[in-house]
Amino acid sequence: TVLLLDPVRTVVMPVDRYPTEEKVVQWNTFTFEIVHNGGNGGGVGDDDGTTTRVFSVPEQERSEWVCALQQSLREYEQRLQKKTRRDAAAGDGRRVSPDLLRPPLSPRNSIKLS
């Protein structure tokens, strides 16, 4: 399975799923969701292209995953904005930035989770 992490269309959020008001921790209490809006904008009854993936992990790991994914999305979005500004300043001479050829979570860009 491939998860598209487009900073414009992807949201990563932590979710606590307590089964009752007593907040009893179970194996699937701490989750995070990756929501990707496909952008089809469908009409009534149409598939809107939104995909949601839910991952269940211990609370500390969940926080680390959410932080790492949000940071990667933010860094990738900053590189896209920088490239757009450079291309606009260069006029018609379009070139591909080597920074954009790497995916957001390549070893060079990822953070170490301990």
PDB file of N, CA and C in Angstrom, residues 8-114:
ATOM      1  N   VAL A   8      -0.529  19.551   0.791  1.00  0.00           N
ATOM      2  CA  VAL A   8      -1.741  20.316   0.542  1.00  0.00           C
ATOM      3  C   VAL A   8      -2.990  19.481   0.836  1.00  0.00           C
ATOM      4  N   ARG A   9      -2.901  18.174   0.613  1.00  0.00           N
ATOM      5  CA  ARG A   9      -4.078  17.320   0.718  1.00  0.00           C
ATOM      6  C   ARG A   9      -4.039  16.311   1.862  1.00  0.00           C
ATOM      7  N   THR A  10      -2.975  16.274   2.643  1.00  0.00           N
ATOM      8  CA  THR A  10      -2.832  15.251   3.675  1.00  0.00           C
ATOM      9  C   THR A  10      -2.834  15.869   5.070  1.00  0.00           C
ATOM     10  N   VAL A  11      -3.575  15.233   5.975  1.00  0.00           N
ATOM     11  CA  VAL A  11      -3.628  15.657   7.371  1.00  0.00           C
ATOM     12  C   VAL A  11      -3.280  14.444   8.234  1.00  0.00           C
ATOM     13  N   VAL A  12      -2.394  14.654   9.217  1.00  0.00           N
ATOM     14  CA  VAL A  12      -2.044  13.602  10.174  1.00  0.00           C
ATOM     15  C   VAL A  12      -2.507  14.081  11.540  1.00  0.00           C
ATOM     16  N   MET A  13      -3.311  13.247  12.218  1.00  0.00           N
ATOM     17  CA  MET A  13      -3.818  13.696  13.517  1.00  0.00           C
ATOM     18  C   MET A  13      -3.884  12.539  14.511  1.00  0.00           C
ATOM     19  N   PRO A  14      -3.525  12.819  15.772  1.00  0.00           N
ATOM     20  CA  PRO A  14      -3.648  11.809  16.823  1.00  0.00           C
ATOM     21  C   PRO A  14      -5.099  11.704  17.286  1.00  0.00           C
ATOM     22  N   VAL A  15      -5.510  10.489  17.627  1.00  0.00           N
ATOM     23  CA  VAL A  15      -6.884  10.264  18.090  1.00  0.00           C
ATOM     24  C   VAL A  15      -6.839   9.300  19.269  1.00  0.00           C
ATOM     25  N   ASP A  16      -7.483   9.689  20.374  1.00  0.00           N
ATOM     26  CA  ASP A  16      -7.634   8.792  21.527  1.00  0.00           C
ATOM     27  C   ASP A  16      -9.003   8.137  21.429  1.00  0.00           C
ATOM     28  N   ARG A  17      -9.036   6.818  21.453  1.00  0.00           N
ATOM     29  CA  ARG A  17     -10.291   6.075  21.297  1.00  0.00           C
ATOM     30  C   ARG A  17     -10.594   5.298  22.581  1.00  0.00           C
ATOM     31  N   TYR A  18     -11.114   6.001  23.572  1.00  0.00           N
ATOM     32  CA  TYR A  18     -11.506   5.337  24.814  1.00  0.00           C
ATOM     33  C   TYR A  18     -12.901   4.755  24.625  1.00  0.00           C
ATOM     34  N   PRO A  19     -13.095   3.465  24.994  1.00  0.00           N
ATOM     35  CA  PRO A  19     -14.398   2.833  24.771  1.00  0.00           C
ATOM     36  C   PRO A  19     -15.493   3.345  25.706  1.00  0.00           C
ATOM     37  N   THR A  20     -15.121   3.879  26.868  1.00  0.00           N
ATOM     38  CA  THR A  20     -16.110   4.371  27.820  1.00  0.00           C
ATOM     39  C   THR A  20     -15.640   5.692  28.410  1.00  0.00           C
ATOM     40  N   GLU A  21     -16.454   6.285  29.242  1.00  0.00           N
ATOM     41  CA  GLU A  21     -16.104   7.537  29.916  1.00  0.00           C
ATOM     42  C   GLU A  21     -14.978   7.346  30.930  1.00  0.00           C
ATOM     43  N   GLU A  22     -14.734   6.112  31.352  1.00  0.00           N
ATOM     44  CA  GLU A  22     -13.740   5.841  32.395  1.00  0.00           C
ATOM     45  C   GLU A  22     -12.303   5.923  31.889  1.00  0.00           C
ATOM     46  N   LYS A  23     -12.118   6.075  30.602  1.00  0.00           N
ATOM     47  CA  LYS A  23     -10.803   6.200  29.983  1.00  0.00           C
ATOM     48  C   LYS A  23      -9.878   5.027  30.306  1.00  0.00           C
ATOM     49  N   VAL A  24     -10.395   3.830  30.127  1.00  0.00           N
ATOM     50  CA  VAL A  24      -9.617   2.611  30.302  1.00  0.00           C
ATOM     51  C   VAL A  24      -8.788   2.402  29.040  1.00  0.00           C
ATOM     52  N   VAL A  25      -7.487   2.215  29.216  1.00  0.00           N
ATOM     53  CA  VAL A  25      -6.598   2.040  28.075  1.00  0.00           C
ATOM     54  C   VAL A  25      -6.653   0.596  27.591  1.00  0.00           C
ATOM     55  N   GLN A  26      -6.924   0.425  26.290  1.00  0.00           N
ATOM     56  CA  GLN A  26      -6.917  -0.882  25.661  1.00  0.00           C
ATOM     57  C   GLN A  26      -5.858  -0.892  24.565  1.00  0.00           C
ATOM     58  N   TRP A  27      -5.712  -2.023  23.899  1.00  0.00           N
ATOM     59  CA  TRP A  27      -4.664  -2.151  22.888  1.00  0.00           C
ATOM     60  C   TRP A  27      -4.819  -1.160  21.745  1.00  0.00           C
ATOM     61  N   ASN A  28      -6.025  -0.738  21.446  1.00  0.00           N
ATOM     62  CA  ASN A  28      -6.243   0.172  20.313  1.00  0.00           C
ATOM     63  C   ASN A  28      -6.708   1.564  20.736  1.00  0.00           C
ATOM     64  N   THR A  29      -6.387   1.962  21.950  1.00  0.00           N
ATOM     65  CA  THR A  29      -6.830   3.270  22.433  1.00  0.00           C
ATOM     66  C   THR A  29      -6.129   4.412  21.711  1.00  0.00           C
ATOM     67  N   PHE A  30      -4.819   4.300  21.527  1.00  0.00           N
ATOM     68  CA  PHE A  30      -4.041   5.402  20.960  1.00  0.00           C
ATOM     69  C   PHE A  30      -3.780   5.136  19.479  1.00  0.00           C
ATOM     70  N   THR A  31      -4.361   5.981  18.642  1.00  0.00           N
ATOM     71  CA  THR A  31      -4.216   5.822  17.201  1.00  0.00           C
ATOM     72  C   THR A  31      -3.810   7.154  16.580  1.00  0.00           C
ATOM     73  N   PHE A  32      -3.391   7.070  15.332  1.00  0.00           N
ATOM     74  CA  PHE A  32      -3.264   8.286  14.539  1.00  0.00           C
ATOM     75  C   PHE A  32      -3.851   8.002  13.172  1.00  0.00           C
ATOM     76  N   GLU A  33      -4.406   9.035  12.583  1.00  0.00           N
ATOM     77  CA  GLU A  33      -5.052   8.918  11.294  1.00  0.00           C
ATOM     78  C   GLU A  33      -4.304   9.744  10.265  1.00  0.00           C
ATOM     79  N   ILE A  34      -4.148   9.164   9.095  1.00  0.00           N
ATOM     80  CA  ILE A  34      -3.626   9.899   7.947  1.00  0.00           C
ATOM     81  C   ILE A  34      -4.791  10.021   6.977  1.00  0.00           C
ATOM     82  N   VAL A  35      -5.241  11.253   6.768  1.00  0.00           N
ATOM     83  CA  VAL A  35      -6.372  11.519   5.883  1.00  0.00           C
ATOM     84  C   VAL A  35      -5.836  12.210   4.640  1.00  0.00           C
ATOM     85  N   HIS A  36      -6.079  11.599   3.490  1.00  0.00           N
ATOM     86  CA  HIS A  36      -5.638  12.171   2.213  1.00  0.00           C
ATOM     87  C   HIS A  36      -6.866  12.478   1.379  1.00  0.00           C
ATOM     88  N   ASN A  37      -7.036  13.750   1.029  1.00  0.00           N
ATOM     89  CA  ASN A  37      -8.147  14.180   0.195  1.00  0.00           C
ATOM     90  C   ASN A  37      -7.707  14.088  -1.253  1.00  0.00           C
ATOM     91  N   GLY A  38      -8.320  13.182  -1.991  1.00  0.00           N
ATOM     92  CA  GLY A  38      -7.967  12.987  -3.396  1.00  0.00           C
ATOM     93  C   GLY A  38      -8.334  14.158  -4.279  1.00  0.00           C
ATOM     94  N   GLY A  39      -9.227  15.027  -3.801  1.00  0.00           N
ATOM     95  CA  GLY A  39      -9.539  16.248  -4.537  1.00  0.00           C
ATOM     96  C   GLY A  39     -10.494  16.080  -5.694  1.00  0.00           C
ATOM     97  N   ASN A  40     -11.266  14.982  -5.750  1.00  0.00           N
ATOM     98  CA  ASN A  40     -12.209  14.807  -6.854  1.00  0.00           C
ATOM     99  C   ASN A  40     -13.402  15.741  -6.740  1.00  0.00           C
ATOM    100  N   GLY A  41     -13.750  16.115  -5.486  1.00  0.00           N
ATOM    101  CA  GLY A  41     -14.851  17.043  -5.270  1.00  0.00           C
ATOM    102  C   GLY A  41     -16.188  16.526  -5.757  1.00  0.00           C
ATOM    103  N   GLY A  42     -16.388  15.227  -5.734  1.00  0.00           N
ATOM    104  CA  GLY A  42     -17.575  14.585  -6.301  1.00  0.00           C
ATOM    105  C   GLY A  42     -18.880  15.171  -5.812  1.00  0.00           C
ATOM    106  N   GLY A  43     -19.945  14.808  -6.491  1.00  0.00           N
ATOM    107  CA  GLY A  43     -21.271  15.295  -6.146  1.00  0.00           C
ATOM    108  C   GLY A  43     -21.916  14.401  -5.099  1.00  0.00           C
ATOM    109  N   VAL A  44     -23.210  14.566  -4.930  1.00  0.00           N
ATOM    110  CA  VAL A  44     -23.960  13.788  -3.952  1.00  0.00           C
ATOM    111  C   VAL A  44     -23.898  12.315  -4.324  1.00  0.00           C
ATOM    112  N   GLY A  45     -23.500  11.483  -3.364  1.00  0.00           N
ATOM    113  CA  GLY A  45     -23.427  10.053  -3.598  1.00  0.00           C
ATOM    114  C   GLY A  45     -22.152   9.596  -4.284  1.00  0.00           C
ATOM    115  N   ASP A  46     -21.346  10.525  -4.785  1.00  0.00           N
ATOM    116  CA  ASP A  46     -20.091  10.161  -5.443  1.00  0.00           C
ATOM    117  C   ASP A  46     -19.003   9.947  -4.409  1.00  0.00           C
ATOM    118  N   ASP A  47     -18.033   9.128  -4.770  1.00  0.00           N
ATOM    119  CA  ASP A  47     -16.858   8.949  -3.932  1.00  0.00           C
ATOM    120  C   ASP A  47     -16.037  10.236  -4.010  1.00  0.00           C
ATOM    121  N   ASP A  48     -15.771  10.851  -2.861  1.00  0.00           N
ATOM    122  CA  ASP A  48     -15.070  12.140  -2.869  1.00  0.00           C
ATOM    123  C   ASP A  48     -13.556  11.990  -2.969  1.00  0.00           C
ATOM    124  N   GLY A  49     -13.041  10.776  -3.037  1.00  0.00           N
ATOM    125  CA  GLY A  49     -11.605  10.574  -3.193  1.00  0.00           C
ATOM    126  C   GLY A  49     -10.828  10.670  -1.905  1.00  0.00           C
ATOM    127  N   THR A  50     -11.502  10.777  -0.763  1.00  0.00           N
ATOM    128  CA  THR A  50     -10.819  10.866   0.517  1.00  0.00           C
ATOM    129  C   THR A  50     -10.463   9.471   1.005  1.00  0.00           C
ATOM    130  N   THR A  51      -9.207   9.307   1.417  1.00  0.00           N
ATOM    131  CA  THR A  51      -8.735   8.036   1.956  1.00  0.00           C
ATOM    132  C   THR A  51      -8.244   8.267   3.374  1.00  0.00           C
ATOM    133  N   THR A  52      -8.672   7.419   4.297  1.00  0.00           N
ATOM    134  CA  THR A  52      -8.223   7.522   5.681  1.00  0.00           C
ATOM    135  C   THR A  52      -7.574   6.217   6.089  1.00  0.00           C
ATOM    136  N   ARG A  53      -6.387   6.305   6.651  1.00  0.00           N
ATOM    137  CA  ARG A  53      -5.696   5.144   7.206  1.00  0.00           C
ATOM    138  C   ARG A  53      -5.556   5.370   8.698  1.00  0.00           C
ATOM    139  N   VAL A  54      -5.865   4.353   9.489  1.00  0.00           N
ATOM    140  CA  VAL A  54      -5.793   4.447  10.942  1.00  0.00           C
ATOM    141  C   VAL A  54      -4.738   3.464  11.439  1.00  0.00           C
ATOM    142  N   PHE A  55      -3.817   3.953  12.274  1.00  0.00           N
ATOM    143  CA  PHE A  55      -2.752   3.132  12.835  1.00  0.00           C
ATOM    144  C   PHE A  55      -2.852   3.169  14.350  1.00  0.00           C
ATOM    145  N   SER A  56      -2.752   2.015  14.980  1.00  0.00           N
ATOM    146  CA  SER A  56      -2.826   1.916  16.434  1.00  0.00           C
ATOM    147  C   SER A  56      -1.451   1.568  16.978  1.00  0.00           C
ATOM    148  N   VAL A  57      -0.957   2.395  17.880  1.00  0.00           N
ATOM    149  CA  VAL A  57       0.366   2.198  18.481  1.00  0.00           C
ATOM    150  C   VAL A  57       0.317   2.685  19.929  1.00  0.00           C
ATOM    151  N   PRO A  58       1.320   2.324  20.748  1.00  0.00           N
ATOM    152  CA  PRO A  58       1.365   2.885  22.099  1.00  0.00           C
ATOM    153  C   PRO A  58       1.430   4.417  22.055  1.00  0.00           C
ATOM    154  N   GLU A  59       1.005   5.050  23.133  1.00  0.00           N
ATOM    155  CA  GLU A  59       0.853   6.513  23.157  1.00  0.00           C
ATOM    156  C   GLU A  59       2.146   7.259  22.790  1.00  0.00           C
ATOM    157  N   GLN A  60       3.276   6.885  23.368  1.00  0.00           N
ATOM    158  CA  GLN A  60       4.542   7.568  23.094  1.00  0.00           C
ATOM    159  C   GLN A  60       4.931   7.430  21.615  1.00  0.00           C
ATOM    160  N   GLU A  61       4.816   6.228  21.079  1.00  0.00           N
ATOM    161  CA  GLU A  61       5.147   6.019  19.669  1.00  0.00           C
ATOM    162  C   GLU A  61       4.190   6.789  18.759  1.00  0.00           C
ATOM    163  N   ARG A  62       2.925   6.847  19.140  1.00  0.00           N
ATOM    164  CA  ARG A  62       1.947   7.587  18.353  1.00  0.00           C
ATOM    165  C   ARG A  62       2.355   9.053  18.244  1.00  0.00           C
ATOM    166  N   SER A  63       2.767   9.625  19.364  1.00  0.00           N
ATOM    167  CA  SER A  63       3.186  11.029  19.356  1.00  0.00           C
ATOM    168  C   SER A  63       4.413  11.232  18.474  1.00  0.00           C
ATOM    169  N   GLU A  64       5.349  10.290  18.515  1.00  0.00           N
ATOM    170  CA  GLU A  64       6.551  10.396  17.686  1.00  0.00           C
ATOM    171  C   GLU A  64       6.215  10.283  16.204  1.00  0.00           C
ATOM    172  N   TRP A  65       5.330   9.349  15.843  1.00  0.00           N
ATOM    173  CA  TRP A  65       4.925   9.196  14.447  1.00  0.00           C
ATOM    174  C   TRP A  65       4.237  10.457  13.944  1.00  0.00           C
ATOM    175  N   VAL A  66       3.303  10.977  14.708  1.00  0.00           N
ATOM    176  CA  VAL A  66       2.567  12.170  14.290  1.00  0.00           C
ATOM    177  C   VAL A  66       3.524  13.341  14.111  1.00  0.00           C
ATOM    178  N   CYS A  67       4.425  13.518  15.056  1.00  0.00           N
ATOM    179  CA  CYS A  67       5.401  14.611  14.978  1.00  0.00           C
ATOM    180  C   CYS A  67       6.299  14.465  13.744  1.00  0.00           C
ATOM    181  N   ALA A  68       6.809  13.264  13.520  1.00  0.00           N
ATOM    182  CA  ALA A  68       7.709  13.027  12.382  1.00  0.00           C
ATOM    183  C   ALA A  68       6.994  13.239  11.047  1.00  0.00           C
ATOM    184  N   LEU A  69       5.777  12.749  10.931  1.00  0.00           N
ATOM    185  CA  LEU A  69       5.034  12.919   9.677  1.00  0.00           C
ATOM    186  C   LEU A  69       4.675  14.385   9.427  1.00  0.00           C
ATOM    187  N   GLN A  70       4.239  15.078  10.478  1.00  0.00           N
ATOM    188  CA  GLN A  70       3.903  16.497  10.312  1.00  0.00           C
ATOM    189  C   GLN A  70       5.138  17.314   9.953  1.00  0.00           C
ATOM    190  N   GLN A  71       6.268  16.999  10.577  1.00  0.00           N
ATOM    191  CA  GLN A  71       7.500  17.719  10.271  1.00  0.00           C
ATOM    192  C   GLN A  71       7.931  17.457   8.828  1.00  0.00           C
ATOM    193  N   SER A  72       7.832  16.218   8.379  1.00  0.00           N
ATOM    194  CA  SER A  72       8.203  15.893   7.002  1.00  0.00           C
ATOM    195  C   SER A  72       7.308  16.609   6.003  1.00  0.00           C
ATOM    196  N   LEU A  73       6.014  16.642   6.278  1.00  0.00           N
ATOM    197  CA  LEU A  73       5.095  17.356   5.397  1.00  0.00           C
ATOM    198  C   LEU A  73       5.423  18.852   5.354  1.00  0.00           C
ATOM    199  N   ARG A  74       5.713  19.416   6.514  1.00  0.00           N
ATOM    200  CA  ARG A  74       6.042  20.843   6.590  1.00  0.00           C
ATOM    201  C   ARG A  74       7.322  21.157   5.815  1.00  0.00           C
ATOM    202  N   GLU A  75       8.369  20.318   5.975  1.00  0.00           N
ATOM    203  CA  GLU A  75       9.629  20.540   5.274  1.00  0.00           C
ATOM    204  C   GLU A  75       9.459  20.401   3.764  1.00  0.00           C
ATOM    205  N   TYR A  76       8.684  19.412   3.349  1.00  0.00           N
ATOM    206  CA  TYR A  76       8.453  19.222   1.924  1.00  0.00           C
ATOM    207  C   TYR A  76       7.682  20.408   1.338  1.00  0.00           C
ATOM    208  N   GLU A  77       6.686  20.895   2.062  1.00  0.00           N
ATOM    209  CA  GLU A  77       5.928  22.053   1.596  1.00  0.00           C
ATOM    210  C   GLU A  77       6.831  23.283   1.475  1.00  0.00           C
ATOM    211  N   GLN A  78       7.752  23.465   2.413  1.00  0.00           N
ATOM    212  CA  GLN A  78       8.685  24.590   2.346  1.00  0.00           C
ATOM    213  C   GLN A  78       9.592  24.475   1.119  1.00  0.00           C
ATOM    214  N   ARG A  79      10.047  23.246   0.806  1.00  0.00           N
ATOM    215  CA  ARG A  79      10.883  23.054  -0.387  1.00  0.00           C
ATOM    216  C   ARG A  79      10.088  23.349  -1.657  1.00  0.00           C
ATOM    217  N   LEU A  80       8.802  22.945  -1.678  1.00  0.00           N
ATOM    218  CA  LEU A  80       7.961  23.242  -2.842  1.00  0.00           C
ATOM    219  C   LEU A  80       7.788  24.750  -3.023  1.00  0.00           C
ATOM    220  N   GLN A  81       7.547  25.455  -1.925  1.00  0.00           N
ATOM    221  CA  GLN A  81       7.373  26.911  -2.002  1.00  0.00           C
ATOM    222  C   GLN A  81       8.658  27.586  -2.477  1.00  0.00           C
ATOM    223  N   LYS A  82       9.792  27.116  -1.964  1.00  0.00           N
ATOM    224  CA  LYS A  82      11.080  27.686  -2.368  1.00  0.00           C
ATOM    225  C   LYS A  82      11.302  27.462  -3.866  1.00  0.00           C
ATOM    226  N   LYS A  83      10.990  26.276  -4.350  1.00  0.00           N
ATOM    227  CA  LYS A  83      11.148  25.962  -5.770  1.00  0.00           C
ATOM    228  C   LYS A  83      10.225  26.844  -6.610  1.00  0.00           C
ATOM    229  N   THR A  84       8.995  27.017  -6.163  1.00  0.00           N
ATOM    230  CA  THR A  84       8.045  27.844  -6.908  1.00  0.00           C
ATOM    231  C   THR A  84       8.552  29.277  -7.023  1.00  0.00           C
ATOM    232  N   ARG A  85       9.096  29.796  -5.926  1.00  0.00           N
ATOM    233  CA  ARG A  85       9.648  31.164  -5.961  1.00  0.00           C
ATOM    234  C   ARG A  85      10.845  31.251  -6.904  1.00  0.00           C
ATOM    235  N   ARG A  86      11.723  30.241  -6.867  1.00  0.00           N
ATOM    236  CA  ARG A  86      12.897  30.245  -7.758  1.00  0.00           C
ATOM    237  C   ARG A  86      12.473  30.169  -9.213  1.00  0.00           C
ATOM    238  N   ASP A  87      11.490  29.315  -9.513  1.00  0.00           N
ATOM    239  CA  ASP A  87      11.010  29.182 -10.886  1.00  0.00           C
ATOM    240  C   ASP A  87      10.368  30.475 -11.370  1.00  0.00           C
ATOM    241  N   ALA A  88       9.617  31.128 -10.494  1.00  0.00           N
ATOM    242  CA  ALA A  88       8.989  32.392 -10.871  1.00  0.00           C
ATOM    243  C   ALA A  88      10.037  33.454 -11.144  1.00  0.00           C
ATOM    244  N   ALA A  89      11.102  33.460 -10.348  1.00  0.00           N
ATOM    245  CA  ALA A  89      12.168  34.448 -10.536  1.00  0.00           C
ATOM    246  C   ALA A  89      12.979  34.151 -11.798  1.00  0.00           C
ATOM    247  N   ALA A  90      13.097  32.875 -12.169  1.00  0.00           N
ATOM    248  CA  ALA A  90      13.894  32.485 -13.329  1.00  0.00           C
ATOM    249  C   ALA A  90      13.147  32.709 -14.645  1.00  0.00           C
ATOM    250  N   GLY A  91      11.857  32.923 -14.573  1.00  0.00           N
ATOM    251  CA  GLY A  91      11.077  33.132 -15.800  1.00  0.00           C
ATOM    252  C   GLY A  91      10.763  31.814 -16.478  1.00  0.00           C
ATOM    253  N   ASP A  92      11.047  31.730 -17.774  1.00  0.00           N
ATOM    254  CA  ASP A  92      10.696  30.531 -18.551  1.00  0.00           C
ATOM    255  C   ASP A  92      11.691  29.396 -18.369  1.00  0.00           C
ATOM    256  N   GLY A  93      12.870  29.653 -17.904  1.00  0.00           N
ATOM    257  CA  GLY A  93      13.876  28.601 -17.741  1.00  0.00           C
ATOM    258  C   GLY A  93      13.517  27.670 -16.598  1.00  0.00           C
ATOM    259  N   ARG A  94      12.821  26.607 -16.894  1.00  0.00           N
ATOM    260  CA  ARG A  94      12.396  25.672 -15.844  1.00  0.00           C
ATOM    261  C   ARG A  94      13.438  24.595 -15.653  1.00  0.00           C
ATOM    262  N   ARG A  95      13.719  24.315 -14.379  1.00  0.00           N
ATOM    263  CA  ARG A  95      14.639  23.236 -14.049  1.00  0.00           C
ATOM    264  C   ARG A  95      14.091  22.509 -12.828  1.00  0.00           C
ATOM    265  N   VAL A  96      14.443  21.258 -12.687  1.00  0.00           N
ATOM    266  CA  VAL A  96      13.973  20.455 -11.559  1.00  0.00           C
ATOM    267  C   VAL A  96      14.987  20.560 -10.439  1.00  0.00           C
ATOM    268  N   SER A  97      14.511  20.951  -9.288  1.00  0.00           N
ATOM    269  CA  SER A  97      15.373  21.074  -8.122  1.00  0.00           C
ATOM    270  C   SER A  97      15.735  19.695  -7.591  1.00  0.00           C
ATOM    271  N   PRO A  98      17.026  19.415  -7.294  1.00  0.00           N
ATOM    272  CA  PRO A  98      17.390  18.110  -6.735  1.00  0.00           C
ATOM    273  C   PRO A  98      16.727  17.868  -5.382  1.00  0.00           C
ATOM    274  N   ASP A  99      16.381  18.926  -4.645  1.00  0.00           N
ATOM    275  CA  ASP A  99      15.720  18.756  -3.353  1.00  0.00           C
ATOM    276  C   ASP A  99      14.343  18.133  -3.504  1.00  0.00           C
ATOM    277  N   LEU A 100      13.689  18.355  -4.642  1.00  0.00           N
ATOM    278  CA  LEU A 100      12.344  17.842  -4.832  1.00  0.00           C
ATOM    279  C   LEU A 100      12.321  16.411  -5.368  1.00  0.00           C
ATOM    280  N   LEU A 101      13.458  15.904  -5.793  1.00  0.00           N
ATOM    281  CA  LEU A 101      13.508  14.543  -6.303  1.00  0.00           C
ATOM    282  C   LEU A 101      13.460  13.523  -5.177  1.00  0.00           C
ATOM    283  N   ARG A 102      13.819  13.929  -3.958  1.00  0.00           N
ATOM    284  CA  ARG A 102      13.782  13.019  -2.805  1.00  0.00           C
ATOM    285  C   ARG A 102      12.394  13.044  -2.194  1.00  0.00           C
ATOM    286  N   PRO A 103      11.845  11.891  -1.825  1.00  0.00           N
ATOM    287  CA  PRO A 103      10.564  11.895  -1.119  1.00  0.00           C
ATOM    288  C   PRO A 103      10.736  12.500   0.270  1.00  0.00           C
ATOM    289  N   PRO A 104       9.656  12.955   0.905  1.00  0.00           N
ATOM    290  CA  PRO A 104       9.752  13.619   2.202  1.00  0.00           C
ATOM    291  C   PRO A 104      10.416  12.799   3.297  1.00  0.00           C
ATOM    292  N   LEU A 105      10.269  11.476   3.273  1.00  0.00           N
ATOM    293  CA  LEU A 105      10.827  10.666   4.350  1.00  0.00           C
ATOM    294  C   LEU A 105      12.055   9.880   3.911  1.00  0.00           C
ATOM    295  N   SER A 106      12.843  10.419   2.978  1.00  0.00           N
ATOM    296  CA  SER A 106      14.060   9.737   2.599  1.00  0.00           C
ATOM    297  C   SER A 106      15.051   9.837   3.762  1.00  0.00           C
ATOM    298  N   PRO A 107      16.034   8.952   3.852  1.00  0.00           N
ATOM    299  CA  PRO A 107      16.968   8.966   4.981  1.00  0.00           C
ATOM    300  C   PRO A 107      17.635  10.316   5.188  1.00  0.00           C
ATOM    301  N   ARG A 108      17.857  11.047   4.130  1.00  0.00           N
ATOM    302  CA  ARG A 108      18.511  12.349   4.262  1.00  0.00           C
ATOM    303  C   ARG A 108      17.621  13.364   4.966  1.00  0.00           C
ATOM    304  N   ASN A 109      16.293  13.185   4.864  1.00  0.00           N
ATOM    305  CA  ASN A 109      15.365  14.162   5.421  1.00  0.00           C
ATOM    306  C   ASN A 109      14.686  13.705   6.700  1.00  0.00           C
ATOM    307  N   SER A 110      14.795  12.447   7.027  1.00  0.00           N
ATOM    308  CA  SER A 110      14.031  11.951   8.170  1.00  0.00           C
ATOM    309  C   SER A 110      14.722  12.283   9.484  1.00  0.00           C
ATOM    310  N   ILE A 111      13.935  12.260  10.550  1.00  0.00           N
ATOM    311  CA  ILE A 111      14.487  12.477  11.882  1.00  0.00           C
ATOM    312  C   ILE A 111      14.598  11.140  12.574  1.00  0.00           C
ATOM    313  N   LYS A 112      15.493  11.049  13.525  1.00  0.00           N
ATOM    314  CA  LYS A 112      15.677   9.798  14.241  1.00  0.00           C
ATOM    315  C   LYS A 112      14.681   9.733  15.389  1.00  0.00           C
ATOM    316  N   LEU A 113      13.913   8.635  15.406  1.00  0.00           N
ATOM    317  CA  LEU A 113      12.962   8.405  16.480  1.00  0.00           C
ATOM    318  C   LEU A 113      13.575   7.414  17.452  1.00  0.00           C
ATOM    319  N   SER A 114      13.690   7.794  18.696  1.00  0.00           N
ATOM    320  CA  SER A 114      14.300   6.899  19.697  1.00  0.00           C
ATOM    321  C   SER A 114      13.256   6.299  20.579  1.00  0.00           C
TER     322      SER A 114
END
